[in-house]
Coordinates of C-alpha atoms in Angstrom, one line a residue:
Chain D
M1 CA 31.8 -28.4 105.4
S2 CA 32.0 -26.5 108.5
L3 CA 33.4 -22.8 108.9
R4 CA 36.5 -23.5 110.7
E5 CA 37.6 -26.0 107.5
K6 CA 37.6 -23.2 105.1
N7 CA 39.5 -19.9 104.9
S8 CA 40.2 -16.8 103.1
T9 CA 43.4 -18.4 101.6
D10 CA 41.3 -21.2 99.9
L11 CA 38.9 -18.7 98.9
W12 CA 41.4 -16.7 96.8
Q13 CA 43.0 -20.1 95.3
T14 CA 39.4 -21.0 94.3
L15 CA 38.9 -17.3 92.7
E16 CA 42.2 -17.7 91.0
N17 CA 41.2 -21.1 89.5
I18 CA 38.1 -19.6 88.3
R19 CA 40.1 -16.8 86.6
V20 CA 42.2 -19.1 84.8
A21 CA 39.7 -21.4 83.8
I22 CA 37.5 -18.5 82.2
Q23 CA 40.7 -17.0 80.8
A24 CA 40.0 -13.5 82.5
T25 CA 43.0 -10.8 82.9
H26 CA 43.3 -9.7 86.7
D27 CA 41.8 -6.5 85.5
S28 CA 38.7 -7.8 84.0
F29 CA 38.3 -10.6 86.7
A30 CA 38.4 -7.5 89.1
E31 CA 36.0 -5.7 87.2
M32 CA 33.6 -8.8 87.3
M33 CA 33.6 -8.4 91.2
K34 CA 33.5 -5.0 90.8
L35 CA 36.5 -4.1 92.5
T36 CA 39.4 -1.7 91.3
P37 CA 42.3 -3.3 89.9
K38 CA 44.1 -2.2 92.9
E39 CA 41.8 -3.4 95.3
Y40 CA 41.8 -6.5 93.8
A41 CA 45.6 -6.8 94.1
K42 CA 45.5 -5.9 97.6
F43 CA 42.9 -8.3 98.6
S44 CA 44.5 -11.3 96.6
K45 CA 47.9 -10.6 97.9
S46 CA 46.9 -10.2 101.4
R47 CA 44.4 -13.1 101.1
T48 CA 41.8 -10.7 103.0
S49 CA 38.4 -12.1 102.4
P50 CA 36.3 -10.2 99.7
S51 CA 32.8 -9.3 100.7
I52 CA 29.5 -11.3 99.9
L53 CA 28.6 -8.8 97.6
H54 CA 32.0 -9.3 95.5
I55 CA 31.2 -12.8 95.3
F56 CA 27.6 -12.3 94.0
N57 CA 29.1 -9.8 91.7
L58 CA 31.3 -12.4 90.0
L59 CA 28.4 -14.9 89.8
E60 CA 26.8 -12.4 87.3
H61 CA 29.5 -13.6 85.0
V62 CA 30.2 -17.3 85.9
H63 CA 28.0 -20.4 85.7
L64 CA 28.4 -21.4 89.2
S65 CA 26.4 -21.5 92.9
F66 CA 28.0 -19.1 95.6
E67 CA 28.5 -22.8 97.4
N68 CA 30.7 -23.8 94.3
V69 CA 32.9 -20.8 95.1
L70 CA 33.1 -21.3 98.7
T71 CA 33.7 -25.0 98.7
G72 CA 35.9 -25.2 95.5
R73 CA 33.8 -28.0 94.3
I74 CA 34.1 -26.8 90.6
D75 CA 34.5 -28.8 87.5
Y76 CA 36.9 -26.4 86.0
G77 CA 36.5 -28.0 82.3
A78 CA 33.0 -27.3 82.4
L79 CA 33.3 -24.0 83.8
A80 CA 35.7 -23.1 81.1
A81 CA 33.4 -24.5 78.3
S82 CA 30.1 -22.7 79.6
H83 CA 32.0 -19.6 79.7
R84 CA 33.3 -20.0 76.0
S85 CA 29.6 -21.0 74.8
K86 CA 26.4 -20.5 76.8
D87 CA 24.8 -22.6 74.2
S88 CA 26.5 -25.6 74.4
G89 CA 28.6 -26.5 77.3
L90 CA 29.8 -29.7 78.9
L91 CA 28.6 -31.7 81.6
P92 CA 30.9 -32.0 84.7
E93 CA 33.1 -35.1 84.3
K94 CA 31.8 -37.0 87.2
Y95 CA 28.4 -37.1 85.7
Q96 CA 29.4 -38.3 82.4
I97 CA 30.5 -41.7 83.7
A98 CA 28.1 -44.6 83.4
A99 CA 25.4 -42.1 82.1
F100 CA 22.6 -44.4 81.9
S101 CA 19.8 -42.1 82.8
K102 CA 17.8 -39.5 80.9
A103 CA 18.1 -35.6 81.4
R104 CA 14.1 -35.9 81.6
T105 CA 14.2 -36.5 85.5
I106 CA 16.5 -33.5 86.1
H107 CA 13.8 -31.4 83.8
H108 CA 11.1 -32.9 86.3
I109 CA 12.7 -31.5 89.4
L110 CA 13.8 -28.2 87.7
K111 CA 10.2 -27.6 86.8
Y112 CA 8.8 -28.5 90.0
L113 CA 11.6 -26.1 91.7
E114 CA 10.4 -23.2 89.0
N115 CA 6.5 -23.9 89.6
F116 CA 6.7 -23.9 93.8
H117 CA 9.8 -22.2 94.9
G118 CA 10.8 -19.8 91.9
W119 CA 12.8 -19.7 88.9
R120 CA 15.7 -18.4 91.0
A121 CA 15.8 -21.9 92.9
A122 CA 15.8 -23.5 89.5
E123 CA 18.6 -21.3 88.5
T124 CA 20.7 -22.2 91.6
V125 CA 20.6 -25.9 90.8
I126 CA 21.3 -25.4 87.3
R127 CA 24.6 -23.4 88.2
H128 CA 25.5 -25.5 91.5
F129 CA 25.5 -28.8 89.2
Q130 CA 26.9 -27.1 86.2
I131 CA 24.3 -28.3 83.9
P132 CA 25.1 -27.0 80.6
M133 CA 22.4 -26.0 78.0
N134 CA 22.3 -29.2 76.0
I135 CA 21.2 -31.0 78.8
L136 CA 18.7 -28.5 79.7
T137 CA 17.2 -28.6 76.0
N138 CA 17.3 -32.3 75.5
P139 CA 15.0 -34.4 78.0
D140 CA 16.9 -37.6 76.3
A141 CA 20.5 -36.3 77.1
P142 CA 22.2 -39.2 78.9
I143 CA 23.3 -38.4 82.5
N144 CA 24.2 -40.6 85.5
V145 CA 22.2 -41.5 88.3
K146 CA 24.8 -39.9 90.8
M147 CA 23.9 -36.6 89.4
I148 CA 20.1 -37.3 89.8
A149 CA 20.8 -38.5 93.4
E150 CA 22.8 -35.7 94.2
I151 CA 20.2 -33.1 93.1
F152 CA 17.7 -34.6 95.2
E153 CA 19.7 -34.3 98.0
Y154 CA 20.4 -30.7 97.3
T155 CA 17.0 -29.5 96.7
S156 CA 15.9 -31.6 99.6
K157 CA 18.4 -29.7 101.8
Y158 CA 17.5 -26.1 100.7
F159 CA 14.2 -26.0 98.8
I160 CA 11.8 -29.1 99.2
H161 CA 10.8 -30.3 102.4
P162 CA 11.4 -34.1 102.8
S163 CA 7.6 -34.5 103.4
L164 CA 7.0 -33.4 100.0
L165 CA 9.1 -35.7 98.1
K166 CA 6.5 -38.1 97.0
T167 CA 4.5 -35.1 95.8
V168 CA 7.4 -33.8 93.8
G169 CA 7.5 -37.4 92.3
S170 CA 3.7 -37.1 91.3
F171 CA 4.4 -33.7 89.8
S172 CA 6.1 -35.9 86.8
R173 CA 2.8 -36.2 85.4
I174 CA 2.7 -32.6 84.9
A175 CA 6.5 -32.3 83.9
N176 CA 6.1 -34.8 81.4
A177 CA 2.8 -33.4 79.5
G178 CA 3.3 -33.2 76.1
G179 CA 6.1 -35.8 76.1
P180 CA 6.7 -39.4 74.7
I181 CA 5.7 -40.9 78.3
E182 CA 2.2 -39.3 78.1
A183 CA 2.0 -40.4 74.5
A184 CA 2.9 -44.0 75.3
L185 CA 0.5 -44.0 78.5
S186 CA -2.3 -41.8 77.7
K187 CA -3.6 -44.6 75.1
H188 CA -4.4 -47.3 77.9
A189 CA -7.8 -47.8 78.8
N190 CA -7.0 -50.3 81.7
V191 CA -5.0 -49.4 84.8
K192 CA -3.4 -53.0 85.2
A193 CA -2.1 -52.8 81.6
L194 CA -0.7 -49.5 81.9
Y195 CA 1.3 -50.4 85.0
A196 CA 2.4 -53.7 83.2
H197 CA 3.5 -51.5 80.3
V198 CA 5.3 -49.3 82.5
F199 CA 7.4 -51.9 84.7
E200 CA 7.7 -54.4 81.8
D201 CA 8.8 -52.3 79.1
L202 CA 8.7 -48.5 79.3
I203 CA 10.8 -48.0 82.4
T204 CA 13.7 -49.8 80.9
R205 CA 13.9 -47.3 78.4
F206 CA 14.2 -44.5 80.6
D207 CA 16.2 -46.0 83.6
E208 CA 19.0 -48.4 83.1
N209 CA 20.4 -48.3 86.4
F210 CA 17.8 -50.6 88.1
K211 CA 16.2 -53.8 87.5
Y212 CA 12.4 -53.5 88.1
S213 CA 10.3 -56.5 88.5
I214 CA 6.5 -56.9 89.1
E215 CA 6.6 -59.1 92.3
S216 CA 2.7 -59.2 92.6
L217 CA -0.4 -57.9 91.1
K218 CA -3.4 -58.9 93.2
G219 CA -6.6 -57.0 93.1
N220 CA -6.1 -53.0 93.1
I221 CA -2.4 -53.7 94.6
L222 CA 0.9 -53.8 92.5
K223 CA 4.2 -54.6 94.2
V224 CA 7.3 -53.7 92.4
G225 CA 10.8 -54.5 93.4
V226 CA 13.7 -52.2 92.6
V227 CA 17.3 -53.6 92.4
Q228 CA 20.2 -51.5 91.6
K229 CA 22.4 -53.0 88.6
K230 CA 25.6 -54.1 90.2
E231 CA 27.8 -53.1 87.4
I232 CA 26.6 -49.7 87.2
A233 CA 27.4 -49.1 91.2
E234 CA 31.1 -50.4 90.5
A235 CA 31.5 -48.2 87.7
L236 CA 30.4 -45.3 89.9
G237 CA 32.1 -46.6 92.7
Q238 CA 29.3 -46.3 94.8
T239 CA 27.7 -48.9 97.2
Q240 CA 24.2 -47.2 96.6
L241 CA 23.1 -45.6 93.3
S242 CA 20.1 -44.0 95.0
N243 CA 19.4 -42.2 98.2
E244 CA 16.5 -41.9 100.3
E245 CA 15.3 -38.7 98.6
A246 CA 15.4 -40.6 95.4
C247 CA 13.4 -43.4 96.9
A248 CA 10.7 -41.2 97.9
I249 CA 10.6 -39.5 94.9
R250 CA 10.4 -42.8 92.8
S251 CA 7.2 -43.7 95.0
G252 CA 5.7 -40.4 93.8
I253 CA 6.4 -40.9 90.2
G254 CA 5.2 -44.7 90.5
A255 CA 1.8 -43.3 91.9
S256 CA 1.4 -40.8 89.1
F257 CA 1.2 -43.1 86.1
T258 CA -2.7 -43.3 86.4
G259 CA -2.7 -39.6 85.9
Y260 CA -2.0 -40.1 82.3
M261 CA -5.3 -41.9 81.8
G262 CA -7.2 -38.8 83.6
L263 CA -7.5 -40.8 86.7
S264 CA -6.7 -40.1 90.2
H265 CA -3.0 -41.1 91.4
A266 CA -2.6 -44.2 92.9
H267 CA -1.2 -44.3 96.7
A268 CA 2.2 -45.3 97.1
H269 CA 4.1 -47.1 99.9
E270 CA 7.6 -48.2 100.0
S271 CA 7.4 -51.1 102.3
K272 CA 11.2 -52.0 101.8
C273 CA 13.9 -50.0 101.2
V274 CA 17.8 -50.6 100.7
H275 CA 18.1 -47.4 103.1
R276 CA 16.4 -49.1 105.9
G277 CA 18.8 -52.3 105.6
D278 CA 16.5 -54.2 103.1
T279 CA 18.0 -56.0 100.0
M280 CA 15.8 -54.3 97.6
C281 CA 13.2 -51.6 97.5
L282 CA 9.7 -52.6 97.3
Y283 CA 7.0 -50.2 96.2
E284 CA 3.2 -51.2 96.8
F285 CA 0.8 -48.9 94.6
N286 CA -2.8 -49.1 95.4
F287 CA -5.1 -47.6 92.4
E288 CA -8.3 -48.7 94.0
E289 CA -9.6 -45.3 93.5
A290 CA -8.4 -45.0 89.9
M291 CA -10.0 -48.5 89.1
L292 CA -13.6 -47.1 90.6
E293 CA -13.3 -44.0 88.2
Q294 CA -12.3 -46.2 85.2
K295 CA -15.6 -48.3 85.9
T296 CA -18.3 -45.5 86.8
L297 CA -16.5 -42.4 84.9
S298 CA -15.5 -43.9 81.8
K299 CA -16.9 -41.1 79.8
R300 CA -15.7 -38.3 82.1
P301 CA -13.9 -35.6 80.0
R302 CA -10.1 -35.8 80.7
D303 CA -8.5 -33.2 82.7
S304 CA -5.4 -35.0 83.4
L305 CA -3.3 -32.0 84.4
G306 CA -5.8 -31.8 87.3
L307 CA -6.6 -27.8 86.8
L308 CA -10.2 -28.2 87.5
H309 CA -9.3 -30.3 90.8
Chain F
M1 CA 19.5 6.3 100.5
F2 CA 21.4 3.1 100.6
N3 CA 23.9 2.2 98.2
E4 CA 24.7 -1.3 97.0
K5 CA 27.2 -2.0 99.8
T6 CA 24.9 -0.8 102.8
D7 CA 21.8 -2.5 101.3
A8 CA 23.8 -5.8 101.1
I9 CA 24.8 -5.1 104.8
H10 CA 21.3 -4.6 105.9
K11 CA 19.9 -7.5 103.6
V12 CA 22.1 -10.1 105.7
A13 CA 21.7 -8.3 109.3
R14 CA 17.7 -8.7 108.6
I15 CA 18.3 -12.3 107.4
V16 CA 20.5 -13.3 110.3
R17 CA 18.2 -11.7 112.8
G18 CA 15.1 -13.4 111.3
A19 CA 16.8 -16.7 111.3
R20 CA 18.1 -16.6 114.6
K21 CA 14.9 -15.9 116.2
Q22 CA 13.3 -18.4 114.1
L23 CA 15.6 -21.1 115.5
A24 CA 14.9 -19.7 119.1
Y25 CA 18.7 -19.1 119.4
S26 CA 20.2 -16.5 121.6
Q27 CA 22.9 -14.3 120.3
I28 CA 25.5 -16.2 122.1
E29 CA 24.2 -19.5 120.6
M30 CA 24.2 -18.1 117.1
A31 CA 27.5 -16.5 117.6
R32 CA 29.1 -19.8 118.7
T33 CA 27.6 -21.4 115.4
L34 CA 29.3 -18.7 113.5
N35 CA 32.5 -18.8 115.2
I36 CA 32.5 -15.2 116.3
S37 CA 32.0 -13.1 119.2
Q38 CA 28.9 -12.3 120.5
G39 CA 29.4 -8.7 120.3
S40 CA 30.4 -9.2 116.6
L41 CA 26.9 -10.8 116.0
S42 CA 25.2 -7.8 117.7
K43 CA 26.8 -5.6 115.5
I44 CA 26.1 -7.8 112.4
E45 CA 22.6 -8.0 113.3
A46 CA 22.5 -4.0 113.7
G47 CA 23.9 -3.7 110.4
Q48 CA 27.4 -2.2 111.8
L49 CA 29.5 -5.1 110.6
T50 CA 28.7 -7.7 108.3
L51 CA 29.5 -11.7 107.5
T52 CA 32.5 -12.8 105.5
P53 CA 31.5 -15.0 102.3
E54 CA 32.7 -18.1 104.3
Q55 CA 30.4 -17.1 107.5
W56 CA 27.4 -16.5 105.0
Y57 CA 27.7 -20.0 103.7
G58 CA 28.1 -21.5 106.9
F59 CA 25.3 -19.7 108.4
C60 CA 23.0 -20.6 105.2
E61 CA 24.5 -24.2 105.9
H62 CA 23.4 -24.4 109.4
V63 CA 19.9 -22.8 109.1
R64 CA 19.3 -24.8 105.7
I65 CA 18.4 -21.9 103.6
S66 CA 19.9 -21.5 100.1
P67 CA 23.0 -18.8 100.3
D68 CA 22.1 -17.7 96.6
Q69 CA 18.3 -17.4 96.9
S70 CA 18.3 -16.1 100.2
W71 CA 20.8 -13.2 99.0
Y72 CA 18.5 -12.4 95.9
S73 CA 15.4 -12.4 97.7
G74 CA 16.7 -10.7 100.6
Y75 CA 14.1 -12.7 103.0
I76 CA 13.9 -16.2 104.4
D77 CA 11.7 -18.2 102.0
R78 CA 11.4 -21.7 101.6
C79 CA 8.1 -21.8 99.8
T80 CA 6.6 -24.3 102.1
S81 CA 2.9 -25.0 101.5
T82 CA 0.6 -23.7 104.1
E83 CA -1.2 -26.1 106.6
L84 CA -3.3 -24.4 109.1
E85 CA -1.3 -23.4 112.3
E86 CA -2.2 -23.1 115.7
G87 CA -0.4 -21.8 119.1
P88 CA 1.3 -18.6 120.2
R89 CA 5.0 -19.6 119.4
V90 CA 6.9 -19.7 116.2
G91 CA 10.7 -20.2 117.3
S92 CA 11.3 -17.3 119.5
F93 CA 8.6 -15.1 118.4
R94 CA 5.6 -15.0 120.4
I95 CA 2.3 -14.3 118.7
P96 CA -0.6 -12.5 120.9
K97 CA -3.5 -14.5 121.6
R98 CA -5.8 -12.6 119.2
Y99 CA -3.5 -13.6 116.3
A100 CA -2.5 -17.1 117.4
R101 CA -5.5 -19.2 116.6
H102 CA -6.1 -20.5 113.1
R103 CA -2.8 -19.2 111.8
G104 CA -3.5 -19.4 108.0
S105 CA -2.0 -16.4 106.3
K106 CA 1.5 -16.4 105.4
V107 CA 3.6 -13.4 105.7
R108 CA 3.9 -13.3 101.9
S109 CA 0.4 -12.5 101.8
V110 CA 0.4 -10.0 104.8
R111 CA 3.4 -8.0 103.4
P112 CA 1.3 -5.7 100.8
I113 CA -0.8 -4.3 103.6
L114 CA 2.1 -4.0 106.0
S115 CA 4.0 -1.9 103.1
Y116 CA 0.8 0.1 102.2
F117 CA 0.8 1.0 106.1
E118 CA 4.5 2.2 106.3
K119 CA 4.2 3.9 102.9
N120 CA 0.9 5.8 103.7
L121 CA 1.4 6.4 107.8
G122 CA 5.2 6.1 108.1
E123 CA 7.7 3.7 109.2
K124 CA 7.6 5.0 112.9
K125 CA 4.0 4.5 112.9
L126 CA 4.1 1.0 111.6
S127 CA 6.8 0.3 114.3
D128 CA 4.7 1.8 117.0
Y129 CA 1.8 -0.5 115.6
L130 CA 3.5 -3.6 115.7
E131 CA 4.8 -2.9 119.2
K132 CA 1.4 -2.0 120.2
V133 CA 0.1 -5.2 119.2
N134 CA 3.2 -7.0 120.5
I135 CA 4.6 -8.5 117.4
D136 CA 8.3 -8.4 116.8
E137 CA 9.0 -7.0 113.3
D138 CA 11.5 -9.7 112.3
F139 CA 8.7 -12.1 112.4
F140 CA 7.9 -10.8 108.9
I141 CA 11.4 -11.6 107.8
T142 CA 10.7 -15.2 107.1
L143 CA 7.7 -15.5 104.4
D144 CA 6.6 -18.7 105.3
N145 CA 5.8 -17.7 109.1
Q146 CA 2.0 -17.5 109.7
I147 CA -0.5 -15.4 111.6
N148 CA -4.3 -15.4 111.4
V149 CA -6.5 -13.2 109.5
N150 CA -7.0 -10.9 112.3
F151 CA -3.9 -9.5 111.6
S152 CA -4.7 -8.4 108.3
L153 CA -8.0 -7.3 109.2
D154 CA -7.1 -5.1 112.1
L155 CA -4.4 -3.5 109.8
L156 CA -7.1 -2.8 107.3
R157 CA -9.4 -1.5 109.9
T158 CA -6.6 1.0 111.2
L159 CA -5.9 2.0 107.8
I160 CA -9.5 2.7 107.1
D161 CA -10.0 4.5 110.5
Q162 CA -7.0 6.8 110.0
G163 CA -8.3 7.7 106.5
A164 CA -5.4 6.2 104.7
L165 CA -7.5 3.6 102.7
K166 CA -10.6 4.4 101.1
K167 CA -12.7 2.8 98.2
N168 CA -10.9 5.0 95.5
N169 CA -7.3 3.8 96.5
I170 CA -7.7 0.0 97.3
S171 CA -6.0 -0.5 93.9
E172 CA -2.9 1.3 95.3
L173 CA -2.9 -1.3 98.1
A174 CA -3.3 -4.4 95.6
A175 CA -0.6 -2.5 93.4
A176 CA 1.9 -4.8 95.3
Y177 CA 0.8 -7.8 93.6
R178 CA 2.2 -6.3 90.5
Q179 CA 5.6 -6.0 92.1
P180 CA 8.1 -9.0 92.1
N181 CA 9.4 -8.3 95.4
F182 CA 6.4 -9.1 97.3
H183 CA 6.0 -12.3 96.0
G184 CA 9.6 -13.6 97.5
A185 CA 10.8 -16.4 95.7
L186 CA 8.1 -17.0 93.7
A187 CA 8.4 -13.9 91.7
S188 CA 11.1 -15.2 89.4
T189 CA 8.5 -17.9 88.2
Y190 CA 6.0 -15.4 87.4
Q191 CA 8.6 -13.4 85.7
S192 CA 9.4 -16.2 83.2
A193 CA 6.0 -17.0 82.4
D194 CA 5.2 -15.9 78.9
S195 CA 1.7 -15.0 79.2
K196 CA -1.0 -13.7 81.8
T197 CA -2.8 -16.9 81.4
T198 CA 0.2 -18.9 82.1
R199 CA 1.0 -16.7 85.2
F200 CA -2.6 -17.0 86.7
I201 CA -2.0 -20.9 86.5
Q202 CA 1.2 -20.8 88.3
L203 CA -0.3 -18.5 90.8
A204 CA -3.3 -21.1 91.5
K205 CA -0.6 -23.7 91.6
A206 CA 1.4 -21.8 94.3
I207 CA -1.5 -20.4 96.2
K208 CA -0.8 -22.2 99.5
N209 CA 2.2 -20.5 99.7
Y210 CA 0.0 -17.4 100.4
D211 CA -2.7 -18.8 102.4
V212 CA -5.0 -21.4 103.4
N213 CA -8.0 -19.1 104.4
C214 CA -9.7 -19.7 101.1
K215 CA -10.0 -22.5 98.6
Y216 CA -9.2 -21.3 95.2
Q217 CA -10.4 -23.6 92.4
F218 CA -10.4 -23.3 88.6
E219 CA -14.1 -23.8 87.6
N220 CA -13.6 -23.4 84.1
V221 CA -10.5 -23.0 81.7
N222 CA -10.8 -22.3 78.3
D223 CA -9.6 -20.4 75.2
Q224 CA -11.8 -17.4 76.0
F225 CA -11.7 -17.0 79.9
L226 CA -10.7 -18.5 83.0
E227 CA -13.1 -19.0 86.0
I228 CA -12.1 -18.9 89.5
S229 CA -13.8 -19.7 92.7
V230 CA -12.6 -18.6 96.0
T231 CA -14.4 -20.3 98.6
P232 CA -13.7 -19.3 102.6
N233 CA -12.6 -22.2 104.4
E234 CA -14.4 -23.4 107.6
H235 CA -12.2 -21.8 110.0
F236 CA -12.5 -18.4 108.3
K237 CA -15.9 -18.1 109.8
N238 CA -14.5 -17.7 113.3
F239 CA -13.2 -14.2 112.4
D240 CA -15.1 -11.1 112.3
Y241 CA -15.1 -9.7 108.8
R242 CA -18.7 -9.0 108.5
D243 CA -18.8 -5.2 108.7
D244 CA -20.0 -3.3 105.8
T245 CA -17.1 -1.3 105.3
L246 CA -14.6 -4.2 105.9
Q247 CA -16.5 -6.5 103.7
D248 CA -16.6 -3.9 101.0
C249 CA -12.8 -3.4 101.3
L250 CA -12.0 -7.2 101.2
C251 CA -14.3 -7.5 97.9
R252 CA -12.3 -4.8 96.5
Y253 CA -9.0 -5.9 97.4
K254 CA -9.3 -9.4 95.9
K255 CA -10.6 -8.0 92.7
E256 CA -7.9 -5.3 92.6
A257 CA -5.1 -7.8 93.6
M258 CA -6.2 -10.1 90.7
K259 CA -6.1 -7.2 88.3
A260 CA -2.8 -6.1 89.6
F261 CA -1.1 -9.8 89.2
A262 CA -2.5 -9.8 85.5
N263 CA 0.2 -7.1 85.0
F264 CA 2.8 -8.6 87.3
G265 CA 6.3 -6.9 86.6
T266 CA 4.8 -3.5 85.2
H267 CA 5.3 -0.3 86.9
S268 CA 1.5 0.8 86.5
G269 CA -1.6 -0.7 85.0
N270 CA -3.8 -2.5 87.3
G271 CA -6.1 -4.1 85.2
S272 CA -4.8 -3.4 81.6
G273 CA -5.4 -6.1 79.3
I274 CA -7.8 -8.0 81.3
E275 CA -11.7 -8.1 82.1
L276 CA -12.8 -9.2 85.4
Q277 CA -16.3 -10.1 86.0
E278 CA -17.7 -11.2 89.5
L279 CA -20.2 -13.8 88.9
E280 CA -20.6 -14.5 92.6
C281 CA -19.6 -12.4 95.8
H282 CA -19.1 -14.0 99.4
F283 CA -18.5 -10.7 101.0
T284 CA -21.3 -8.6 99.8
S285 CA -24.2 -11.0 98.9
H286 CA -23.2 -14.0 101.4
S287 CA -23.0 -16.5 98.5
P288 CA -20.5 -19.2 99.9
K289 CA -17.9 -18.3 97.6
C290 CA -16.8 -15.6 95.3
V291 CA -16.5 -16.6 91.5
Y292 CA -14.5 -14.5 89.2
R293 CA -14.4 -14.6 85.5
L294 CA -11.0 -13.3 83.8
Q295 CA -10.8 -12.6 80.1
I296 CA -7.4 -11.7 79.2
T297 CA -7.6 -9.3 76.3
D298 CA -3.9 -8.7 75.9
E299 CA -1.7 -11.6 77.0
G300 CA 1.2 -8.9 77.3
R301 CA 4.0 -11.3 76.6
R302 CA 7.0 -10.7 78.7
H303 CA 6.9 -7.7 80.6
V304 CA 9.9 -7.2 82.5
F305 CA 10.5 -5.1 85.6
T306 CA 13.3 -2.6 85.1

């Protein structure tokens, strides 16, 4: 949205909608913005733009980002719920439809942001997408793939350079430490068996939006095809369920699976992509290094979080 | 003394100035982007006027910085990890030849020294110094900007020559590592760490957001201690840090910085709750690396800077 598309009349309308959603009186709302009731009445009546500081003062009290307030893109139901109870809350309606993904992916990206961009960056994402506490505390909470794609796009816009998206994907190894994925994959003693387990079984339990198929497994190279499920795309009214950011992150996640065995990550390459006009996404994982390590360093102490490397 | 309002105006002014120069825009070009006159932009950059919320949002969108995070940190901070950079230009900033080769230090790691300089020798002397070495002060608004290690070394030499930095007050210089604002956006991460050990692990993960002059590596991590090695990278050898006073200063500074970081978020107490042993030293014994053993004696859970 460009500057010319928004004006202070729209902004005051959004502020009024927020006030109503959180059931604040004019006086208490003015106080949240650190305005006197008189100033607030004068500003809102004349539709004079408040200052940036007034908006950030308000954000101390409501679970929204600055951008939400400026663009007016707010789920007021979710806002009202979060204001009533900080511990439960409600996911914005648009992310509840066809919710066949798990919150785990969001936890992963938030953890990455917290580690490499600061807690404030993670908090901005939480506010911007109006993510409620129950989603933040339960990795198995259902969300839809639209939410994941939008979060990837947003973080790529403001925080994570596109060239680092694969690295963000690889970070899933660390983000999933101590969880059920680690428990399921760290038992493997064979890289090929691990990948077969991931793409023939495990992944269907965590991501029901796409069909994953092993196209070939020759030597050290595994090729995996990914096709979106038509019915989910239709339910969400989208032609594409993923975006380029999601595809890049998926490459990194796929490359990191060998890490659960304490081995080097595979090299990932997306040789076909729906965003480049192909009919499917095709990922190639080369795990030569991990295979060599598996043979020669079978007795190596595990340091799968990579602290010593 | 600034109040909240003037502080906010100056924060916006600084970020707008820094971002405009980073993009190598003229005031006319930036003013056009913000749909304001060049005269207004000039006043905004001087802190005499400020942006409306709509303009702040549009500005942040245009320069691709988070409107929220930039506001809270007061800096432009993308936390990009560092690769060695070469060359004399960053946007419209011109880096003098002496500081343009092997640029491996982020502004984030230089700011403690700049701040110490300002505190001890005064704002005017710092401005004069930067003018003398021909660097625009606004270069230091973007924490990801990079300069070479000569810049820090020259600052330290000047402080030593002027008598503002002595063996016994290096801990004051390093105290910045305790203070959240010096770490930019990363501060919130350290603030959320529930123990000193976790915080050190987080710092190690984020170290490339500070510099690539050295390689930092955990040599040993166990319940009793953390062992960290710091090995200067190949390009570091091109810099002249091998004089006795400076080497001693760098050695002490590194140790004091670690002790200060252990007490991140507190007003005082460099080194409390931590025992630091230097097992090897690159600066004083010509070992290829420094190795530190950190024994956390008090995890000091959740100190909050108030």
